[in-house]
Amino acid sequence: MRKRFICEKRRGEIWRNALFSLLLSAKRDLMSIPSLFNCSNDMALAAHVRQYVPPKRIQQMEADLADLARVWEGTRFAGPWGWSLATKQRYRQMGVAGELLPSDEWLEEVRRLSSREFACRYVKELLGELKDERQLGEEMAFCKDVSTVNCRLSTVNSPLIFKSPWSSSGRGVFVGSVDFNPHLDPNLNLNPHLDPNLNPNLDLNCKSSTLKRLQGFLSSQGGFVVDRFYEDKVLDFAMEFVVHKDHTVEFLGYSVFQTGESGAYGYNYVESQEELLRRIDVDAALLHRLIAYHKEHLAKTAYHGPVGIDMLKTADGSIHPCLEINLRMNMGILALLLHEQYGSGATVALTPVREHGFQALVEDGRLMILSEK
């Protein structure tokens, strides 16, 4: 009789523990961290500190556009615009439970994968696997000193674009011209794809302002990306993905956007995929091969969350398959969500109208950020 009582008691304890675990799991599923428009996150990744304070102008931008987070609140993208040590610390200060926040090790990997240095390696491997004469990007390179620019891009007959490893929306990006040393040994092989360490002591002649900015990138972030500036660019577009926690990758769709010469954000088209594909007008077979490649390789990373891979198209129909990889929420995915809500050609205010400051809105099917100083 006593044994039967003990067994029944244990069964009861097991049942209660199972029920408690189920309820706790359900509670955690219902809990989510508040969505946050922290567009300074790329700069926080560069700083790599927990207590990061953005420039005042960026602080104002985040405050003015805080309501933008309502677009993805309650969706599968709920959470911050982007992750970093500073974002994690900010959530801690908001009282979010530590069990809902990512580990520092995961954040370190996100930082590495978000660097344009990683994008350079990614492009090199992509071009090696998916050989297609319509693809650009062979000149894109990461430099850890100024002199290597001469070795890598001495045969490029166009202006160059320089980028810091971590930045966004045109910040940390500029176009410059470089005069390469004409007094080179004619026997030197200057093919930039054969030997990246070729004669690192070649002289680089460039404007003092260009040199100063490159030295700033070197001292603050340890290097910079240099690439051909595509003067014949006719279109900016991107492929949008989400990497799930089980490392399956879903292609969300295309986005088409407009930028200024230095890469500063202009606007995104809020349109159907059919409309966007008409704007892109690139061979479908090539696009499908790129989607498959990105899905395969994104699945191999430790990252999970939204991803945007920026691309461009030139006048002759060639494309750059990966200018950079944004492992975060981005304006392209935002445009996809807004199209789901409002359709094509909509006009809607997303944040309050301000006499001074920033405002986000969709106007005639274009998602844009307006600023008044």
Coordinates of C-alpha atoms in Angstrom, one line a residue:
M1 CA 0.0 0.0 0.0
R2 CA 2.9 2.3 0.9
K3 CA 4.6 1.6 -2.4
R4 CA 1.5 2.4 -4.3
F5 CA 1.1 5.7 -2.5
I6 CA 4.8 6.6 -3.2
C7 CA 4.3 5.7 -6.9
E8 CA 1.2 7.8 -7.2
K9 CA 2.9 10.7 -5.4
R10 CA 5.8 10.5 -7.9
R11 CA 3.5 10.4 -10.8
G12 CA 1.8 13.5 -9.4
E13 CA 5.1 15.3 -9.0
I14 CA 6.2 14.3 -12.5
W15 CA 2.9 15.6 -13.9
R16 CA 3.1 18.8 -12.0
N17 CA 6.7 19.4 -13.1
A18 CA 5.7 18.7 -16.7
L19 CA 2.8 21.0 -16.5
F20 CA 5.0 23.7 -14.9
S21 CA 7.6 23.3 -17.7
L22 CA 4.9 23.5 -20.3
L23 CA 3.4 26.7 -18.8
L24 CA 6.8 28.2 -18.4
S25 CA 7.6 27.4 -22.1
A26 CA 4.3 28.9 -23.2
K27 CA 5.0 32.0 -21.1
R28 CA 8.4 32.4 -22.8
D29 CA 6.9 31.9 -26.2
L30 CA 4.5 34.7 -25.4
M31 CA 7.2 36.9 -24.1
S32 CA 9.3 38.8 -26.6
I33 CA 11.7 41.7 -26.4
P34 CA 10.2 45.0 -27.5
S35 CA 10.9 46.1 -31.1
L36 CA 13.5 48.8 -31.4
F37 CA 14.7 51.1 -34.2
N38 CA 18.4 51.3 -33.3
C39 CA 19.8 52.4 -36.7
S40 CA 23.1 53.2 -34.9
N41 CA 23.8 49.5 -34.5
D42 CA 26.3 49.3 -37.4
M43 CA 28.4 52.0 -35.6
A44 CA 28.0 50.1 -32.3
L45 CA 29.4 47.1 -34.0
A46 CA 32.4 49.1 -35.0
A47 CA 32.9 50.5 -31.5
H48 CA 32.4 47.0 -30.0
V49 CA 31.6 48.2 -26.5
R50 CA 28.6 47.7 -24.3
Q51 CA 28.1 51.4 -23.4
Y52 CA 27.9 53.0 -26.9
V53 CA 26.6 56.5 -27.3
P54 CA 25.8 57.5 -30.9
P55 CA 26.4 61.0 -32.3
K56 CA 23.7 63.4 -31.3
R57 CA 22.3 63.6 -34.8
I58 CA 21.8 59.8 -34.9
Q59 CA 20.3 59.9 -31.4
Q60 CA 17.7 62.3 -32.7
M61 CA 17.1 60.1 -35.7
E62 CA 16.4 57.1 -33.5
A63 CA 14.1 59.1 -31.2
D64 CA 12.2 60.7 -34.1
L65 CA 11.7 57.4 -35.9
A66 CA 11.0 55.2 -32.9
D67 CA 7.5 54.5 -34.1
L68 CA 9.0 52.9 -37.3
A69 CA 9.4 49.7 -35.1
R70 CA 5.7 49.3 -35.1
V71 CA 5.9 48.1 -38.7
W72 CA 7.7 44.9 -37.6
E73 CA 6.3 44.6 -34.0
G74 CA 4.2 41.5 -33.7
T75 CA 5.7 39.9 -36.8
R76 CA 8.4 37.2 -36.9
F77 CA 10.9 40.0 -37.2
A78 CA 9.9 41.5 -33.8
G79 CA 13.0 42.8 -31.9
P80 CA 15.8 45.2 -32.6
W81 CA 16.9 46.7 -35.9
G82 CA 20.3 45.0 -35.3
W83 CA 22.2 43.2 -32.6
S84 CA 25.5 44.2 -30.9
L85 CA 26.9 44.2 -27.4
A86 CA 25.4 47.7 -27.0
T87 CA 22.0 46.5 -28.1
K88 CA 22.1 43.7 -25.6
Q89 CA 23.1 46.1 -22.8
R90 CA 20.3 48.4 -23.7
Y91 CA 17.8 45.6 -23.3
R92 CA 19.3 44.7 -20.0
Q93 CA 18.8 48.3 -18.8
M94 CA 15.2 48.0 -20.0
G95 CA 14.7 45.1 -17.7
V96 CA 14.5 42.3 -20.3
A97 CA 15.4 38.9 -18.9
G98 CA 18.8 37.6 -19.8
E99 CA 17.4 34.3 -21.0
L100 CA 15.7 36.2 -23.8
L101 CA 19.0 37.8 -25.0
P102 CA 21.7 36.3 -27.2
S103 CA 25.1 35.2 -25.9
D104 CA 28.2 37.4 -26.2
E105 CA 29.7 34.6 -28.4
W106 CA 26.9 34.8 -30.8
L107 CA 27.1 38.6 -30.9
E108 CA 30.8 38.3 -31.7
E109 CA 30.0 36.1 -34.7
V110 CA 27.3 38.5 -35.9
R111 CA 29.9 41.3 -35.7
R112 CA 32.4 39.3 -37.8
L113 CA 29.8 38.3 -40.4
S114 CA 28.5 41.9 -40.6
S115 CA 32.0 43.3 -41.5
R116 CA 32.6 44.2 -45.1
E117 CA 35.9 42.3 -44.8
F118 CA 33.7 39.1 -44.6
A119 CA 31.7 40.4 -47.6
C120 CA 35.0 40.6 -49.6
R121 CA 35.8 37.0 -48.9
Y122 CA 32.2 36.0 -49.6
V123 CA 32.3 37.7 -53.1
K124 CA 35.6 36.0 -54.0
E125 CA 34.2 32.6 -53.2
L126 CA 30.9 33.3 -54.9
L127 CA 32.6 34.4 -58.1
G128 CA 34.8 31.3 -58.0
E129 CA 31.9 28.9 -57.7
L130 CA 29.3 30.7 -59.9
K131 CA 31.3 31.6 -62.9
D132 CA 29.3 34.0 -65.1
E133 CA 30.7 36.8 -67.3
R134 CA 27.7 39.0 -66.4
Q135 CA 28.9 39.2 -62.7
L136 CA 31.1 42.0 -61.4
G137 CA 33.1 42.4 -58.2
E138 CA 36.5 40.9 -58.9
E139 CA 38.2 44.2 -57.9
M140 CA 36.5 44.4 -54.5
A141 CA 39.2 44.0 -51.8
F142 CA 39.8 44.5 -48.1
C143 CA 43.0 46.5 -47.3
K144 CA 44.9 46.7 -44.0
D145 CA 47.3 49.4 -45.3
V146 CA 47.1 52.1 -47.8
S147 CA 49.9 50.8 -50.1
T148 CA 48.0 47.7 -51.0
V149 CA 45.5 49.7 -53.0
N150 CA 48.2 50.3 -55.6
C151 CA 48.7 46.6 -56.0
R152 CA 45.1 45.6 -56.1
L153 CA 43.5 48.2 -58.3
S154 CA 46.3 49.8 -60.4
T155 CA 44.5 48.5 -63.6
V156 CA 41.1 50.0 -62.8
N157 CA 40.4 53.0 -65.1
S158 CA 37.6 54.6 -63.0
P159 CA 37.2 56.3 -59.7
L160 CA 37.3 54.1 -56.6
I161 CA 34.9 53.8 -53.7
F162 CA 36.2 53.3 -50.2
K163 CA 34.2 51.9 -47.3
S164 CA 34.9 51.3 -43.6
P165 CA 34.3 47.8 -42.3
W166 CA 31.2 48.7 -40.4
S167 CA 28.8 51.5 -41.4
S168 CA 25.4 52.0 -43.0
S169 CA 23.3 54.3 -45.2
G170 CA 26.3 56.0 -46.8
R171 CA 28.2 56.8 -43.6
G172 CA 31.8 55.6 -43.7
V173 CA 31.7 55.5 -47.5
F174 CA 33.2 57.9 -50.0
V175 CA 34.3 58.1 -53.7
G176 CA 37.9 59.1 -54.4
S177 CA 40.3 59.2 -57.3
V178 CA 43.8 57.7 -57.0
D179 CA 46.9 58.4 -59.2
F180 CA 48.9 55.2 -59.2
N181 CA 52.7 55.3 -59.4
P182 CA 53.6 55.4 -63.1
H183 CA 57.2 54.4 -62.4
L184 CA 56.6 50.8 -61.9
D185 CA 58.9 48.0 -63.0
P186 CA 57.3 46.8 -66.3
N187 CA 58.3 43.2 -65.4
L188 CA 56.0 43.3 -62.3
N189 CA 52.7 41.4 -62.7
L190 CA 50.0 43.8 -61.6
N191 CA 47.1 41.4 -61.9
P192 CA 45.3 42.1 -58.6
H193 CA 43.8 38.6 -58.4
L194 CA 47.1 36.7 -58.5
D195 CA 49.0 37.9 -55.5
P196 CA 47.5 40.3 -52.9
N197 CA 50.9 40.8 -51.2
L198 CA 52.6 41.9 -54.4
N199 CA 55.2 44.6 -53.8
P200 CA 53.4 46.3 -50.8
N201 CA 55.8 49.2 -50.9
L202 CA 54.5 50.8 -54.1
D203 CA 53.8 54.5 -53.7
L204 CA 50.2 55.6 -53.7
N205 CA 49.5 59.1 -54.8
C206 CA 46.2 60.5 -53.7
K207 CA 44.6 63.6 -52.3
S208 CA 45.5 64.4 -48.7
S209 CA 41.8 64.3 -47.8
T210 CA 41.5 60.8 -49.2
L211 CA 44.6 59.6 -47.4
K212 CA 43.4 61.2 -44.2
R213 CA 40.1 59.4 -44.3
L214 CA 41.7 56.1 -45.1
Q215 CA 44.1 56.5 -42.2
G216 CA 41.0 57.2 -40.1
F217 CA 39.5 53.9 -41.2
L218 CA 42.7 52.1 -40.4
S219 CA 43.1 53.5 -36.9
S220 CA 39.5 53.2 -35.9
Q221 CA 38.4 49.9 -37.6
G222 CA 41.6 48.2 -38.7
G223 CA 41.1 48.4 -42.5
F224 CA 38.9 49.4 -45.4
V225 CA 37.2 48.1 -48.5
V226 CA 38.1 49.4 -51.9
D227 CA 36.2 48.7 -55.1
R228 CA 35.6 50.1 -58.5
F229 CA 33.1 52.9 -58.5
Y230 CA 30.5 51.9 -61.0
E231 CA 29.8 55.1 -62.9
D232 CA 27.5 53.2 -65.3
K233 CA 25.2 51.8 -62.5
V234 CA 21.5 51.9 -63.4
L235 CA 19.9 50.1 -60.4
D236 CA 20.4 49.3 -56.8
F237 CA 18.6 46.2 -55.6
A238 CA 18.8 43.5 -52.9
M239 CA 17.8 39.9 -52.1
E240 CA 16.1 39.6 -48.7
F241 CA 16.2 36.5 -46.6
V242 CA 15.5 35.2 -43.1
V243 CA 17.7 32.6 -41.5
H244 CA 15.6 30.5 -39.0
K245 CA 17.0 29.1 -35.8
D246 CA 17.1 25.6 -37.3
H247 CA 19.4 27.1 -40.0
T248 CA 16.9 26.8 -42.8
V249 CA 16.9 29.8 -45.0
E250 CA 13.9 31.4 -46.5
F251 CA 14.0 33.8 -49.5
L252 CA 11.6 36.7 -48.7
G253 CA 11.8 38.5 -52.0
Y254 CA 13.6 41.3 -53.9
S255 CA 13.8 45.0 -52.9
V256 CA 14.7 47.9 -55.2
F257 CA 16.1 51.1 -53.8
Q258 CA 17.8 54.4 -54.8
T259 CA 21.0 55.8 -53.3
G260 CA 23.1 58.8 -53.8
E261 CA 26.6 58.8 -55.3
S262 CA 28.2 58.1 -51.9
G263 CA 25.7 55.4 -51.0
A264 CA 23.4 57.6 -48.9
Y265 CA 19.9 56.1 -48.7
G266 CA 17.2 57.6 -50.9
Y267 CA 14.1 55.5 -50.9
N268 CA 12.7 51.9 -51.5
Y269 CA 10.0 51.0 -53.9
V270 CA 6.9 49.6 -52.0
E271 CA 5.7 47.4 -54.8
S272 CA 4.8 43.8 -55.7
Q273 CA 7.5 41.3 -56.5
E274 CA 6.3 41.3 -60.1
E275 CA 6.7 45.1 -60.3
L276 CA 10.1 44.9 -58.7
L277 CA 11.3 42.2 -61.1
R278 CA 10.3 44.3 -64.0
R279 CA 12.5 47.0 -62.7
I280 CA 15.4 44.6 -62.0
D281 CA 15.2 43.0 -65.5
V282 CA 18.0 40.5 -65.0
D283 CA 18.1 36.9 -66.4
A284 CA 15.9 34.8 -64.1
A285 CA 18.2 31.8 -64.2
L286 CA 21.1 33.9 -62.9
L287 CA 19.0 35.3 -60.1
H288 CA 17.8 31.8 -59.1
R289 CA 21.4 30.5 -59.0
L290 CA 22.3 33.4 -56.7
I291 CA 19.4 32.8 -54.4
A292 CA 20.3 29.2 -54.1
Y293 CA 24.0 30.1 -53.4
H294 CA 23.0 32.6 -50.7
K295 CA 20.6 30.2 -49.0
E296 CA 23.2 27.4 -49.0
H297 CA 26.0 29.6 -47.5
L298 CA 23.9 31.6 -45.1
A299 CA 22.7 28.3 -43.6
K300 CA 26.3 27.5 -42.7
T301 CA 26.7 30.5 -40.4
A302 CA 25.7 30.7 -36.7
Y303 CA 23.5 33.7 -37.4
H304 CA 19.7 33.6 -37.4
G305 CA 17.4 36.5 -38.3
P306 CA 16.8 38.9 -41.2
V307 CA 19.4 39.3 -43.9
G308 CA 19.7 41.7 -46.9
I309 CA 22.3 41.3 -49.6
D310 CA 22.9 44.5 -51.6
M311 CA 23.6 44.3 -55.3
L312 CA 23.7 46.6 -58.3
K313 CA 23.1 46.5 -62.0
T314 CA 25.1 48.3 -64.7
A315 CA 24.0 49.7 -68.1
D316 CA 25.2 46.6 -70.0
G317 CA 23.1 44.3 -67.8
S318 CA 26.0 43.1 -65.6
I319 CA 25.4 42.7 -61.8
H320 CA 27.5 42.9 -58.7
P321 CA 26.2 39.9 -56.7
C322 CA 27.1 41.1 -53.2
L323 CA 28.2 44.6 -52.4
E324 CA 27.6 44.0 -48.7
I325 CA 25.6 41.7 -46.3
N326 CA 23.3 43.3 -43.8
L327 CA 22.6 40.8 -41.0
R328 CA 19.8 42.9 -39.5
M329 CA 16.4 44.4 -40.2
N330 CA 16.7 46.7 -43.2
M331 CA 14.7 49.1 -45.4
G332 CA 14.2 46.4 -48.0
I333 CA 12.4 44.0 -45.6
L334 CA 10.5 47.0 -44.2
A335 CA 9.3 47.8 -47.8
L336 CA 8.1 44.1 -48.1
L337 CA 6.1 44.3 -44.9
L338 CA 4.6 47.7 -45.9
H339 CA 3.5 46.3 -49.2
E340 CA 1.8 43.5 -47.4
Q341 CA -0.1 46.1 -45.3
Y342 CA -0.8 48.9 -47.9
G343 CA -0.2 47.5 -51.4
S344 CA 1.5 49.4 -54.2
G345 CA 1.4 53.1 -54.7
A346 CA 0.3 53.9 -51.1
T347 CA 0.9 57.2 -49.2
V348 CA 1.1 56.8 -45.5
A349 CA 2.9 58.6 -42.6
L350 CA 4.8 56.0 -40.5
T351 CA 6.1 58.4 -37.9
P352 CA 4.9 61.9 -36.6
V353 CA 5.4 64.9 -38.8
R354 CA 8.1 67.1 -37.4
E355 CA 9.1 70.7 -38.2
H356 CA 12.7 69.9 -37.3
G357 CA 14.1 66.4 -37.3
F358 CA 13.3 63.2 -39.1
Q359 CA 10.1 61.6 -40.5
A360 CA 9.5 58.2 -42.1
L361 CA 6.8 57.9 -44.7
V362 CA 5.6 56.1 -47.8
E363 CA 4.8 58.5 -50.6
D364 CA 3.4 57.3 -53.9
G365 CA 4.8 53.9 -53.2
R366 CA 8.2 55.1 -52.1
L367 CA 9.5 54.4 -48.6
M368 CA 11.7 57.3 -47.5
I369 CA 13.3 59.1 -44.6
L370 CA 12.9 62.9 -44.6
S371 CA 15.1 65.2 -42.5
E372 CA 14.8 68.9 -41.6
K373 CA 17.6 70.5 -39.8

